[in-house]
Coordinates of C-alpha atoms in Angstrom, one line a residue:
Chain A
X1 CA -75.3 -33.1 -6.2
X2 CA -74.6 -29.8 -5.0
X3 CA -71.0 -28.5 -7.1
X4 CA -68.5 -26.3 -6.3
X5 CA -66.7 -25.0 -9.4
X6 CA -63.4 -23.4 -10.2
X7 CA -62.2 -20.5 -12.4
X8 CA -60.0 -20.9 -14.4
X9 CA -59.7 -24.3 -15.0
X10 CA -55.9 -23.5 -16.5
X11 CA -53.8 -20.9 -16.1
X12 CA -50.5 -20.0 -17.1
X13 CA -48.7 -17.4 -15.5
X14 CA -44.9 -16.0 -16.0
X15 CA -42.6 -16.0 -12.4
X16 CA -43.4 -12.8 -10.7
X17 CA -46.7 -11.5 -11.6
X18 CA -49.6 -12.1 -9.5
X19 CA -52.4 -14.3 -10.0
X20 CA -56.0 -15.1 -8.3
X21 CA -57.7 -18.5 -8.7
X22 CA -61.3 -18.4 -7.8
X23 CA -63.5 -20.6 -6.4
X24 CA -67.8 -20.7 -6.4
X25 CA -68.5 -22.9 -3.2
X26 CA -71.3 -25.0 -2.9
X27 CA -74.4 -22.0 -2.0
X28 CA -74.8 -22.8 2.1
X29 CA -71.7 -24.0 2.6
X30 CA -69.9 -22.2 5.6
X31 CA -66.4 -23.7 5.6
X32 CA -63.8 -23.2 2.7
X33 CA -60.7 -24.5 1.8
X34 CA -57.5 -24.9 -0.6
X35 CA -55.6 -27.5 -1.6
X36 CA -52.7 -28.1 -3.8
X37 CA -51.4 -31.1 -5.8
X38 CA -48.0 -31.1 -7.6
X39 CA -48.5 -33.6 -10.8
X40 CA -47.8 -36.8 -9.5
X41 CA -47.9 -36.3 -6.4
X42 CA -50.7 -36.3 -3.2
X43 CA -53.2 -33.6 -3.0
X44 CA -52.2 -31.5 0.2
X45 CA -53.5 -28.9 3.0
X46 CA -52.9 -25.5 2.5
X47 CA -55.8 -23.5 4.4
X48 CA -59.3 -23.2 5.3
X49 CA -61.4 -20.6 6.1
X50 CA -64.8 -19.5 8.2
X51 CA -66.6 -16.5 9.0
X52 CA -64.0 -14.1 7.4
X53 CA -61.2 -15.4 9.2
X54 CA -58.0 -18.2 8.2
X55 CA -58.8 -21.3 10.7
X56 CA -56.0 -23.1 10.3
X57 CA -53.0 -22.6 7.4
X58 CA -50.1 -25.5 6.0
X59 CA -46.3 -24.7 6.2
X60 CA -47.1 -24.9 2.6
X61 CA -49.0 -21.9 3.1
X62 CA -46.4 -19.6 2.9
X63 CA -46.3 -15.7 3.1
X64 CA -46.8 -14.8 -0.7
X65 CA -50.3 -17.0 -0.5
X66 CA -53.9 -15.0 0.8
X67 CA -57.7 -16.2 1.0
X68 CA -60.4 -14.3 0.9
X69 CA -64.3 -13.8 0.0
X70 CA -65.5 -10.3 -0.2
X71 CA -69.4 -9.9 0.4
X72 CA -70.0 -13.7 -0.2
X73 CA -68.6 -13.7 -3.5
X74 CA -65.9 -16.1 -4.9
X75 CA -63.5 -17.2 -2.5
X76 CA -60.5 -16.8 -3.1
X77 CA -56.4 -17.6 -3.3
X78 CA -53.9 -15.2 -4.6
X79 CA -50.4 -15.5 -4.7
X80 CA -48.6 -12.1 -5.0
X81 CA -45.3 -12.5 -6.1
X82 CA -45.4 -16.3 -7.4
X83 CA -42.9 -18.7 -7.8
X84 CA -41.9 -21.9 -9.9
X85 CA -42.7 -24.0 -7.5
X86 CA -46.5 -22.8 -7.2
X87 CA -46.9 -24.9 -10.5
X88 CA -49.6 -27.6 -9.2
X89 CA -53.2 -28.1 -9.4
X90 CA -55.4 -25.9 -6.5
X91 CA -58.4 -27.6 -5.6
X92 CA -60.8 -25.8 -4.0
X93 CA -63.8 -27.3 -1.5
X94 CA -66.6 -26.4 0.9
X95 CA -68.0 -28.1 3.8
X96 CA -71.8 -26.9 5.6
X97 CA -69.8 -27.5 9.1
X98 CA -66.3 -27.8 10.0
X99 CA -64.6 -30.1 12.9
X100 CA -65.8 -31.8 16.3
X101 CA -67.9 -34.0 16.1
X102 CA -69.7 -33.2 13.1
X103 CA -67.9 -34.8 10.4
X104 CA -69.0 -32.8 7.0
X105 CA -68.5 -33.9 4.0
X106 CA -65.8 -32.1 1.5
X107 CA -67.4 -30.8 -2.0
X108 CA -64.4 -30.0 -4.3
X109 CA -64.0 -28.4 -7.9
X110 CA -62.3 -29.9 -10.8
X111 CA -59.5 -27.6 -9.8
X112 CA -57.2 -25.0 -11.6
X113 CA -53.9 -26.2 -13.3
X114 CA -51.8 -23.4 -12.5
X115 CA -48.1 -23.0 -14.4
X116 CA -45.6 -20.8 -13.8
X117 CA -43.0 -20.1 -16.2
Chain B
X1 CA -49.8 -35.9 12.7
X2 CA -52.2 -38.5 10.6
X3 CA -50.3 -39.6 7.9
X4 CA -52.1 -42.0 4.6
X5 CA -50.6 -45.1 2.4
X6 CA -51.8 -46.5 -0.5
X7 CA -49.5 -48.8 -1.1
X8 CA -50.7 -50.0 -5.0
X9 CA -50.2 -46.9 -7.4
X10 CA -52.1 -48.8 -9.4
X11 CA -54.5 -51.6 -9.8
X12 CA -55.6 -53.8 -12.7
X13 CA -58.9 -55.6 -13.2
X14 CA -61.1 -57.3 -15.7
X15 CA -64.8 -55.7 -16.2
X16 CA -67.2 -57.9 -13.3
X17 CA -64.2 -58.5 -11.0
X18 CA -63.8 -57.3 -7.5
X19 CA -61.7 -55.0 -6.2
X20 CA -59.7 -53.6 -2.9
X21 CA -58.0 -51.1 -2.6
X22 CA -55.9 -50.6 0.0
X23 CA -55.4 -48.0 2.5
X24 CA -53.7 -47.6 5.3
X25 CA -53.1 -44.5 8.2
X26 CA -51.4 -42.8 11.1
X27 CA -53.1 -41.7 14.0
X28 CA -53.1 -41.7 17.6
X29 CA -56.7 -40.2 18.7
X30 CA -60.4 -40.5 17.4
X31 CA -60.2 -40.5 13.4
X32 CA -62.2 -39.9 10.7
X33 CA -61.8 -41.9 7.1
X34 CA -63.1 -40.8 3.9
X35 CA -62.6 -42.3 0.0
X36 CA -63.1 -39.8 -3.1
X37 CA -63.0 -41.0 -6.7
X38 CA -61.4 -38.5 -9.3
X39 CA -62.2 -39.0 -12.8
X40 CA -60.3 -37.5 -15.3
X41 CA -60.2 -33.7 -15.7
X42 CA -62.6 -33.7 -12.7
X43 CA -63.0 -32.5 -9.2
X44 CA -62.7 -35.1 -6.4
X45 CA -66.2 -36.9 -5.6
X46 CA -67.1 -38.4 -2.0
X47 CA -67.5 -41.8 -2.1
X48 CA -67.8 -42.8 1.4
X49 CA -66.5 -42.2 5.6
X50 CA -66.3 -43.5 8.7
X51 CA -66.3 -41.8 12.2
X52 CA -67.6 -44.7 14.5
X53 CA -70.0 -47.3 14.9
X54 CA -70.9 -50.2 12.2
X55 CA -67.1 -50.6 10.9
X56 CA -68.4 -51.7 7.1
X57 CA -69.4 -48.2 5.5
X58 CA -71.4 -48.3 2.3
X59 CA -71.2 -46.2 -0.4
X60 CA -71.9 -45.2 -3.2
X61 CA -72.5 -47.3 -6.7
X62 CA -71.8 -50.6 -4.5
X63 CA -68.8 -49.4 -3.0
X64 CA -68.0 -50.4 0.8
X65 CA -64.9 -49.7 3.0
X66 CA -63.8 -51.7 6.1
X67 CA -62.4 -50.1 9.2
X68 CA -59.9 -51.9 11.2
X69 CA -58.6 -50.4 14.3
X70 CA -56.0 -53.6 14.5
X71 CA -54.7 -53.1 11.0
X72 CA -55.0 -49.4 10.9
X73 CA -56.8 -50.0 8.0
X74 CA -59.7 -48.2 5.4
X75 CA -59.8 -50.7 2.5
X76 CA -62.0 -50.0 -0.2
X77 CA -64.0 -52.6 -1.9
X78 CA -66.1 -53.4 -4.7
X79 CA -67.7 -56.9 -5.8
X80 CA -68.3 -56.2 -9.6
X81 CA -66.6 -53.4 -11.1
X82 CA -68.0 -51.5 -14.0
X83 CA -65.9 -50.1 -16.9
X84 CA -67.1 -46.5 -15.2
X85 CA -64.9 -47.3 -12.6
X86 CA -62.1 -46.7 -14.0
X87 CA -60.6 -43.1 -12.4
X88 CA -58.3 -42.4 -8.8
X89 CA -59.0 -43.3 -5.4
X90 CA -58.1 -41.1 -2.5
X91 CA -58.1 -42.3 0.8
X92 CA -58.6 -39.4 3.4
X93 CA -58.2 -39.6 6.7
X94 CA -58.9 -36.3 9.6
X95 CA -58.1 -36.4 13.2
X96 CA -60.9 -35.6 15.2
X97 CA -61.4 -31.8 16.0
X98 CA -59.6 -30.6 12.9
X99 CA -60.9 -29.6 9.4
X100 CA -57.8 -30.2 6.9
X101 CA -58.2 -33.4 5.3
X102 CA -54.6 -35.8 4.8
X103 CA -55.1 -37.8 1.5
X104 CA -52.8 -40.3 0.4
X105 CA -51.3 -40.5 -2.7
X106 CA -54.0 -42.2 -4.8
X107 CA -54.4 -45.7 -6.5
X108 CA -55.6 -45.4 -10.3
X109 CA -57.9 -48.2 -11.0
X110 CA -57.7 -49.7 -14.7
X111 CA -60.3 -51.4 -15.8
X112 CA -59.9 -53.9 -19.0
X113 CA -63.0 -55.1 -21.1

């Protein structure tokens, strides 16, 4: 079935520096979005994106955190300064269509372990 | 707010049992419920939703889930599970008009040979 993947799949990262996970969505998929997932915990909302623009963002979602996807390239999450407690698993996913009354299925990727020492 | 519980963190079965797992959720308005299976070291795979009519959903790899407005309820069920079953189980649930997807907190299904 269609696949979105993820890159990197790990990444380690010291307190501070920047760092961009990147995400190749499914090919005709319009709707993007990130999610994170501290180990052992449940996977959570942080934002999703259409047509260039942030839909709808998480508290989780915070200041340091920005999407993107230049020219229909990867999209993207950076976080610029990061922190200890951005150490989690970001999944990305795609959907054709977003809310309403079209329900559209999710794709995700295998996700990137991110760890910030 | 839509909030998920699955209350068994984990679940135990022979090879050929059945299974439920167990899901339950939050929400005042129209809702829609999904299941994804994670296998190790992998991305989350769609298993199965529910938005309205027929409340048995069928899915794939002999999977089915039962709506229950009552119970508030998405349980997941299987009649003969295969060692390939073994992964996690995330129940999703989205209130209608919205994108972000609430998952709960996953149920990793063991199963022995």
């Amino acid at each position: 079935g269609p696949k979105v993947l993820q890159i990197p799949s790990h990444q380690i990262i010291d307190m501070g520096q920047m760092v961009t996970l990147n995400c190749d969505p499914v090919s005709n998929h319009l709707y993007f979005y990130w999610y994170k997932q501290i180990l052992g915990q449940q996977m959570e909302f942080l934002v999703n994106f259409y047509n260039g623009k942030v839909m709808e963002k998480s508290k989780l979602f915070k200041d340091q955190f920005s999407v993107e996807r230049p020219d229909g390239s990867y999209f993207t999450l950076k976080i610029q300064p990061t922190a200890l407690e951005d150490s989690a698993v970001y999944f990305c996913a795609s959907s054709l269509v977003g809310g309403g009354d079209n329900y559209a299925e999710q794709f995700f990727g295998p996700g990137t372990r991110l760890t910030v020492l | 707010t839509q909030t998920v519980s699955q209350s068994d963190a984990h679940v135990t079965v022979f090879e050929g049992d059945s299974v439920e797992l167990r899901c339950n959720y939050s929400y005042g308005g129209s809702i829609y419920l999904s299941w994804y299976i994670q296998h190790h070291g992998h991305g989350l795979q769609f298993l199965l939703k529910y938005y309205s009519g027929n409340p048995v959903v069928q899915g794939v790899n002999g999977f089915e889930a039962e709506f229950s407005k009552s119970d508030s309820s998405f349980h997941l069920r299987k009649a003969s599970v295969h060692w390939s079953d073994s992964a996690v189980y995330f129940c999703a649930v989205r209130g209608g008009g919205a994108d972000r997807l609430t998952f709960g907190k996953g149920t990793q299904l063991i199963i022995q040979p």
